Short mmCIF file of C-alpha atoms in Angstrom, two decimals:
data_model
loop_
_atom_site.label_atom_id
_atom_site.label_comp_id
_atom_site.label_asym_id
_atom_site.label_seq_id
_atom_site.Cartn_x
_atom_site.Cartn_y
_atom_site.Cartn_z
CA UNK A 1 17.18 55.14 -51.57
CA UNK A 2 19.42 57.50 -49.62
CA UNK A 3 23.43 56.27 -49.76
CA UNK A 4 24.70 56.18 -45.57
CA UNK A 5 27.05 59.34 -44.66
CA UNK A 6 30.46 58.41 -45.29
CA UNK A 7 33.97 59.49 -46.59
CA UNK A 8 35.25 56.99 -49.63
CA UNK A 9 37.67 59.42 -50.57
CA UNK A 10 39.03 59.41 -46.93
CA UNK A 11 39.22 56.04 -47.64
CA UNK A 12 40.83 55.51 -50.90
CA UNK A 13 43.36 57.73 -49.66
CA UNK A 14 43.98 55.42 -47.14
CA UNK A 15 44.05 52.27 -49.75
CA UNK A 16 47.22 54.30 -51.36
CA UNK A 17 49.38 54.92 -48.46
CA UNK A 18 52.40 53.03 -47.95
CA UNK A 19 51.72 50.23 -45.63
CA UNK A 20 54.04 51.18 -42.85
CA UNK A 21 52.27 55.13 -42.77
CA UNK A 22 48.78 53.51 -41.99
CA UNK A 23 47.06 54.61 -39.06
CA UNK A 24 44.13 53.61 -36.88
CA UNK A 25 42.26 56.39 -38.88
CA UNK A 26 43.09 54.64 -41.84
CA UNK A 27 41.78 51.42 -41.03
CA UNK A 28 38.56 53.43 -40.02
CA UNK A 29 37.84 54.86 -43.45
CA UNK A 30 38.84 51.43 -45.22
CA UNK A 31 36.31 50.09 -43.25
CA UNK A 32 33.91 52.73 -44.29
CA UNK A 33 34.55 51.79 -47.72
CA UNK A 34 34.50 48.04 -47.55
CA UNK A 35 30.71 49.21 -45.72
CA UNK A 36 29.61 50.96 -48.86
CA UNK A 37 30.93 47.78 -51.05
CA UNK A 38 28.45 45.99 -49.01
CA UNK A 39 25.91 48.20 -49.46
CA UNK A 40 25.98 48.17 -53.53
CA UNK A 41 26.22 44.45 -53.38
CA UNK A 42 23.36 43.99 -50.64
CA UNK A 43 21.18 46.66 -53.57
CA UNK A 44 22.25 44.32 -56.56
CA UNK A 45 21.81 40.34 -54.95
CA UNK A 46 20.78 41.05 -51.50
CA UNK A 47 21.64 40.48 -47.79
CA UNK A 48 22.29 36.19 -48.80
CA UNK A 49 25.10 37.08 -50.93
CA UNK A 50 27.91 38.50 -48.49
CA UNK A 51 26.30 36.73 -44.92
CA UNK A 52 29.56 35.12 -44.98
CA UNK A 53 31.61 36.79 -46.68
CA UNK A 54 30.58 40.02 -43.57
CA UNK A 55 32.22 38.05 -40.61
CA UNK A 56 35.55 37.56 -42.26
CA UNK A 57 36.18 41.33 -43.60
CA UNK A 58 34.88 42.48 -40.25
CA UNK A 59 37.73 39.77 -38.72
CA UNK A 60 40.21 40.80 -41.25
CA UNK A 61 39.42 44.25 -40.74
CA UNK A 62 40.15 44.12 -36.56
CA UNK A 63 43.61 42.19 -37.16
CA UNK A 64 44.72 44.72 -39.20
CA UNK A 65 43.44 47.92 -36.58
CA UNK A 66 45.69 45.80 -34.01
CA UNK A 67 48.44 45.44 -35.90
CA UNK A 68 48.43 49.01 -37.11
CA UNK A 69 47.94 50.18 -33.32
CA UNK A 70 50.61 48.18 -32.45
CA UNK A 71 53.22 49.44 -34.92
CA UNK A 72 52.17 52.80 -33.87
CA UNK A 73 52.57 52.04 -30.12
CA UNK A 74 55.95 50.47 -30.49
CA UNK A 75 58.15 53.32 -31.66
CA UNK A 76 57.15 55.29 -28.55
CA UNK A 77 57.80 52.12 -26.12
CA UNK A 78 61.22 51.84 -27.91
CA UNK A 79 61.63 55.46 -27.51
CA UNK A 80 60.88 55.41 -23.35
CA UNK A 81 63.13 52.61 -23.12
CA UNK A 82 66.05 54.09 -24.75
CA UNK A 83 65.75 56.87 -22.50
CA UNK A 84 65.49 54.61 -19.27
CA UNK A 85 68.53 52.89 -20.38
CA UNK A 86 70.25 56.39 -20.80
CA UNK A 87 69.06 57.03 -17.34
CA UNK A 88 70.45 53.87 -15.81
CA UNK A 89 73.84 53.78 -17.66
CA UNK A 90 73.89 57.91 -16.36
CA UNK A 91 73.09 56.92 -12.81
CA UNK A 92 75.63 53.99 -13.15
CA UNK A 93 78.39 56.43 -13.85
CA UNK A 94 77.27 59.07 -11.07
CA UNK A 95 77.63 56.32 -8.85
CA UNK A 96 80.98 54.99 -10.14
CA UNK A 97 82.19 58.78 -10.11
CA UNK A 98 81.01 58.94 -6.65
CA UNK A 99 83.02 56.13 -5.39
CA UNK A 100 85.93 57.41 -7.40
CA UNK A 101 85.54 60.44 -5.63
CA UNK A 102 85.30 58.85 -1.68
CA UNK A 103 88.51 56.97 -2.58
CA UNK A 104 90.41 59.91 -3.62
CA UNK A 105 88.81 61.65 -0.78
CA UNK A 106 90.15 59.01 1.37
CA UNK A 107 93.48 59.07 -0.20
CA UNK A 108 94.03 62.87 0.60
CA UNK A 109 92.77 62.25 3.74
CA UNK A 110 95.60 59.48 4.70
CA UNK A 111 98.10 61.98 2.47
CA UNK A 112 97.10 64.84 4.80
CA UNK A 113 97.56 62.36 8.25
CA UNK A 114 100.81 61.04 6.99
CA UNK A 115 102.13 65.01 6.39
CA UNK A 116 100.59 66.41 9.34
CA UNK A 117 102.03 63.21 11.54
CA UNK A 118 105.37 63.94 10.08
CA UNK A 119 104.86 68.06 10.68
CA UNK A 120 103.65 67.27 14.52
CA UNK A 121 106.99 64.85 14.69
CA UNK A 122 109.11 67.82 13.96
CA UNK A 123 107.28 70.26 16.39
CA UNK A 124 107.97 67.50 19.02
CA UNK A 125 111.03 68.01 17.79
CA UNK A 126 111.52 70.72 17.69
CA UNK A 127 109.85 71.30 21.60
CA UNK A 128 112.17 68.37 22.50
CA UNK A 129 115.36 70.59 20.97
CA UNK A 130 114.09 73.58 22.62
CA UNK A 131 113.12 72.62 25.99
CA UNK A 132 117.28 71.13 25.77
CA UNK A 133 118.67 74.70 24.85
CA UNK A 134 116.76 76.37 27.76
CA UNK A 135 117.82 73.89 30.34
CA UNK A 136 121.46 74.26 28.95
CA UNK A 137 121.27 77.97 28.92
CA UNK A 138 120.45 78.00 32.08
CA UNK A 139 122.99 76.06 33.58
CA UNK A 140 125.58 77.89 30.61
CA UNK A 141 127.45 80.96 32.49
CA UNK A 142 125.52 84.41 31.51
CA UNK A 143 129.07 84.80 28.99
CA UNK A 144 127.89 83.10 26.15
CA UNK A 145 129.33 83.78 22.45
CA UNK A 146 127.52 85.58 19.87
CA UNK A 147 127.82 82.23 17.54
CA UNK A 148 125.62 80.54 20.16
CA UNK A 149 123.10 83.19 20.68
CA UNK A 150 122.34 83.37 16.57
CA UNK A 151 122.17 79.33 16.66
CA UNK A 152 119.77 79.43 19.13
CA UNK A 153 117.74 82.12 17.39
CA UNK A 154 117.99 80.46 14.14
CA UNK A 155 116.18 77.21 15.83
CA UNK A 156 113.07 79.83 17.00
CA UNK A 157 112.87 80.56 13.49
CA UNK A 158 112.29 77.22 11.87
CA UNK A 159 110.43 76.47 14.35
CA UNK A 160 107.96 79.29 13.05
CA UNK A 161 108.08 78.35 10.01
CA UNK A 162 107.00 74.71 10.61
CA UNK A 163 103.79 76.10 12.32
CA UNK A 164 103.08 77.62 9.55
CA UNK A 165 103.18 75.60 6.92
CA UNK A 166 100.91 72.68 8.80
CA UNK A 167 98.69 75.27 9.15
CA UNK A 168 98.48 75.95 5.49
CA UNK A 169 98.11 72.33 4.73
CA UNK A 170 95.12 72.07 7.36
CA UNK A 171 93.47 75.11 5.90
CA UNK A 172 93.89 73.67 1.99
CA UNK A 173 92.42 70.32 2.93
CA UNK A 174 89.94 71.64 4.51
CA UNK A 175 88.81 73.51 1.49
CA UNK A 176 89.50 70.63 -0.76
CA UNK A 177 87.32 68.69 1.23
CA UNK A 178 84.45 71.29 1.53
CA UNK A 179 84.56 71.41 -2.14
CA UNK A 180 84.15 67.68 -2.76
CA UNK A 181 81.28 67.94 -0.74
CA UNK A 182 79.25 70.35 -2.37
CA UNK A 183 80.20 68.49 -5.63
CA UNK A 184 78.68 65.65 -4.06
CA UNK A 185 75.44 66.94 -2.98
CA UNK A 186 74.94 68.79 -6.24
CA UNK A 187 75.17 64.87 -8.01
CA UNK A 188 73.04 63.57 -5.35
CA UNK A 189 70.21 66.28 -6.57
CA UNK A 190 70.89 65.34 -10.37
CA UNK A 191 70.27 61.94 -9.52
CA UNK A 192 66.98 62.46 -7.93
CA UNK A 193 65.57 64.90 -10.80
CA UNK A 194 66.70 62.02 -13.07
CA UNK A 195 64.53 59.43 -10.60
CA UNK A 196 61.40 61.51 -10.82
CA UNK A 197 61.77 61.91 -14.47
CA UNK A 198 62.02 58.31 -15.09
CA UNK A 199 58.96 58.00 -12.54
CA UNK A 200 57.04 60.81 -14.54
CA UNK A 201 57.99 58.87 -17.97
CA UNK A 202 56.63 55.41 -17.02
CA UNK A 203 53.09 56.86 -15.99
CA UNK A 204 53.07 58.78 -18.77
CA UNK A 205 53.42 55.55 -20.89
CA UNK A 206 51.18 54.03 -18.70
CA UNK A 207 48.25 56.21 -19.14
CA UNK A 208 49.50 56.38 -23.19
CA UNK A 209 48.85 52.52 -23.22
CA UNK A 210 44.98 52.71 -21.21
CA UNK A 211 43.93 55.64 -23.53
CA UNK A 212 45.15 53.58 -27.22
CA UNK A 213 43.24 50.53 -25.59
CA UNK A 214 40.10 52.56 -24.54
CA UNK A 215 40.54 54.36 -28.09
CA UNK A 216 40.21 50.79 -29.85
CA UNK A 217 37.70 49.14 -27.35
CA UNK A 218 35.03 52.01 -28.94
CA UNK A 219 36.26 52.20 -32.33
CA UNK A 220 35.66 48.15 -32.49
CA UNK A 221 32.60 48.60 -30.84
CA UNK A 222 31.52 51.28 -33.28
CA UNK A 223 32.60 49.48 -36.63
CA UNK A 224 30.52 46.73 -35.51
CA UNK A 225 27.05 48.63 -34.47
CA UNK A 226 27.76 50.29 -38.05
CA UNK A 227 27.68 47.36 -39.93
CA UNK A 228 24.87 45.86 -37.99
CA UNK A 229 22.69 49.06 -38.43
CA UNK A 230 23.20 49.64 -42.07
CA UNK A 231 22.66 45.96 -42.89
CA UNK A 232 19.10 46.27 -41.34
CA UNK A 233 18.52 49.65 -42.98
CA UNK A 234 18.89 47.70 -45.85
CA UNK A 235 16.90 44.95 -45.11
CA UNK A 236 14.55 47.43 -44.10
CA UNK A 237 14.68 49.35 -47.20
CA UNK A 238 14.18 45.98 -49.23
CA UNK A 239 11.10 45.56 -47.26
CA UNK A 240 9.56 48.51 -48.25
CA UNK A 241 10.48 48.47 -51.68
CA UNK A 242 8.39 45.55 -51.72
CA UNK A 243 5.53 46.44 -49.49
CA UNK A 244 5.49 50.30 -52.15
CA UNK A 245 5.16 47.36 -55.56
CA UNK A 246 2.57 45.16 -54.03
CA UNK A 247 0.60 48.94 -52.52
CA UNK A 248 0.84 49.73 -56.73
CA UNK A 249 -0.48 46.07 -58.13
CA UNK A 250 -3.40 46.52 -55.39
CA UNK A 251 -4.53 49.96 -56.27
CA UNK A 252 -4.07 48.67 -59.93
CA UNK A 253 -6.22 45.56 -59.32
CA UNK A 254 -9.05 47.68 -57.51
CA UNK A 255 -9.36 49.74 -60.07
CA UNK A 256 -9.78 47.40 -62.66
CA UNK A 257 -12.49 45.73 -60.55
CA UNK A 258 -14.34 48.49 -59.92
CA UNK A 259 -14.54 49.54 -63.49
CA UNK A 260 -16.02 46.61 -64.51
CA UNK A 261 -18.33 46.20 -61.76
CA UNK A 262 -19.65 49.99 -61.80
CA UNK A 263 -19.27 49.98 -58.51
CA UNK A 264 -17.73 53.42 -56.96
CA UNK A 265 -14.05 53.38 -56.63
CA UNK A 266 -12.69 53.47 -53.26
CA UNK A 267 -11.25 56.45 -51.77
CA UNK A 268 -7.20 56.41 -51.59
CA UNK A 269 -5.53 58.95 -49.88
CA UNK A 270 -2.14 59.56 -50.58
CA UNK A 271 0.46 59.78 -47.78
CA UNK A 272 3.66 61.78 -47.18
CA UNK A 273 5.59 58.60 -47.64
CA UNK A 274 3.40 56.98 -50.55
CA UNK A 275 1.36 54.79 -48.34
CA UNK A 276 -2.58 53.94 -49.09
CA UNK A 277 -5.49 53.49 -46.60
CA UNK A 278 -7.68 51.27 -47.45
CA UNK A 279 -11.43 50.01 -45.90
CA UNK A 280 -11.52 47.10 -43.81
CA UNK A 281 -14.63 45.79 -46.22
CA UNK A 282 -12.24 45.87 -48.94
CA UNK A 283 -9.38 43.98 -47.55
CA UNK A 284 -12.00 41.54 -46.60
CA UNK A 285 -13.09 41.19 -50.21
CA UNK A 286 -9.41 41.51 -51.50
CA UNK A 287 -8.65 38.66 -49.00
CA UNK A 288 -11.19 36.33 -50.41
CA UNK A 289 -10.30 37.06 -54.25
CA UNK A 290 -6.60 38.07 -54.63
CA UNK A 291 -4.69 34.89 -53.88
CA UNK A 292 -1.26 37.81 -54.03
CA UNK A 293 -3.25 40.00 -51.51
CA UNK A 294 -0.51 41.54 -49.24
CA UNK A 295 0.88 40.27 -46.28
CA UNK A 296 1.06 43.52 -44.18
CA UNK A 297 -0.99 45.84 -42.68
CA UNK A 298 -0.85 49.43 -42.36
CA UNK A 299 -0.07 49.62 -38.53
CA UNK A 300 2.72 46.96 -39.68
CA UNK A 301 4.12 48.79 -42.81
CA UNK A 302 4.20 52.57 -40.43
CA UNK A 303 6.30 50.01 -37.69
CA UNK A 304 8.61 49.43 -40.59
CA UNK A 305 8.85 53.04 -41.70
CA UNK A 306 9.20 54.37 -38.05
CA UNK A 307 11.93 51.81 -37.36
CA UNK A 308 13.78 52.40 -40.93
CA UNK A 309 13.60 56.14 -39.42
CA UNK A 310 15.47 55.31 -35.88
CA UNK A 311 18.35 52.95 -37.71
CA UNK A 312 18.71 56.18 -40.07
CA UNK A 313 18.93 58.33 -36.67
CA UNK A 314 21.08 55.56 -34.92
CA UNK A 315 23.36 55.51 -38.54
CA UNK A 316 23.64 59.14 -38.36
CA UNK A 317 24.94 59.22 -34.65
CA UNK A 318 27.41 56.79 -34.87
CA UNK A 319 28.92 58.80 -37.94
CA UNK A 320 29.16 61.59 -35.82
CA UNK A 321 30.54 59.91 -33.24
CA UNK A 322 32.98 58.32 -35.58
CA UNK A 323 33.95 61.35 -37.07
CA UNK A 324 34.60 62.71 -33.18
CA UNK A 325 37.13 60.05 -32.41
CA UNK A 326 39.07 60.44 -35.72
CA UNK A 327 39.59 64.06 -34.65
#
């Protein structure tokens, strides 16, 4: 009787791993061996022996898939929601740095009012001062001192230089404020890369999640059609174990008979898979003597072997297919 493909050393591997290193894969091959368990036992004491006993392993044997999957699943979700934390606490701080920013912004914009309020007080000034010393040159004889003329040149001059220090306070804000602006628009960008990065990360784990349930949807499904199959390969087996010993006892028996009798023994022909045709006069006379006479015919017993041969096919499939997923 041919032993089902499988990999116990795969598996016994798996028994000595630490219990926090198992993987879905592991769970796989100790169900693979638990399978050929069942198979020795089903060979020794039959299918009766473990009917009961198959449900539970087969429960036991999902809990602990989930639970593995689950402890492999959870590092990543811890890991994706540290980093969308990190995210949030970095876009809380762009946006605290950002209203930082506006206030100061508006602070050097009320600092620049007040000093450009006060410089356009003194040019009024100034104006006011000037337009004075014109009116009283004018009405001032053409014999002025050379102490007035000086004073009157020294007020032109400050008067310059006034004009051109507002100026250079304009032009600095100006700049300042330029470059707070292109600060600002290069945090606005960082804080949309960081959006669609988040955005990227959570269908990412979405996707992760639909593929790990998909993943142990169909290796549930294939555990189970496993079992099933090899149990009736053995059943099957059994079967024709049995049908192969009664075969023997009735070409014994025959024999024998027609020995005694001197009648001419009956022609067997010996098949591929140790079958033997027989006459349908002599299964009539077989039925009326042999109270042990079999119970199956020969269309019956090649049903059996051609369905032992699918299950074997079907076996060998979902192997394959087994071994595919574990890749």
């Amino acid at each position: 009787m041919e032993e089902p493909l499988g990999s116990p050393p795969a598996a016994l591997s798996a028994l000595e791993k630490n219990v926090a290193e198992l993987t879905v894969m592991d769970v796989y091959d100790i169900a693979s061996l638990v399978g050929h368990e069942f198979e020795r036992v089903i060979d020794q004491h039959g299918c009766e022996a473990i009917a009961r006993l198959m449900p539970k392993v087969v429960r036991v044997l999902e809990i602990l898939e989930v639970l593995v999957s689950r402890h492999h699943v959870a590092p990543e979700l811890d890991e994706l929601r540290l980093e969308l934390d990190r995210l949030r606490v970095e876009r809380m701080d762009r946006i605290e740095k950002e209203r930082k920013h506006q206030k100061e912004l508006e602070l050097v914009e009320d600092v620049w009012r007040g000093e450009a309020q006060d410089l356009l007080s003194q040019i009024a000034q100034l104006q006011e001062e000037n337009k004075q010393l014109m009116t009283n040159l004018n009405h001032k004889d053409m014999g002025f001192s050379e102490e007035e003329f000086q004073k009157q040149e020294g007020m032109s001059e400050r008067e310059r230089q006034v004009m051109k220090r507002l100026k250079e306070v304009v032009d600095k804000q100006r700049d300042e404020i330029r470059a707070k602006d292109r600060e600002l628009g290069l945090k606005n960008e960082d804080v949309e890369a960081l959006q669609q990065q988040q955005t990227r990360l959570m269908k990412i784990n979405h996707d992760l999640r639909h593929r790990v349930t998909v993943v142990e949807a169909q290796g549930k499904a294939l555990i189970e059609q496993k079992v099933e199959l090899e149990a009736d390969l053995q059943t099957k087996e059994q079967e024709m174990g049995s049908l192969r010993a009664e075969l023997g006892k009735l070409r014994e028996r025959l024999q024998g008979e027609h020995s005694q009798n001197g009648e001419e023994e009956a022609e067997i022909q010996p098949q591929a898979d140790g079958e033997d045709c027989i006459s349908d006069s002599e299964k009539a006379a077989l039925d009326l003597k042999d109270p042990n006479r079999p119970r199956f015919t020969l269309q019956e017993l090649r049903d059996v072997l051609h369905e032992r041969n699918e299950l074997k096919s079907k076996v060998f499939l979902l192997q394959e297919e087994l071994a595919y997923y574990k890749r």
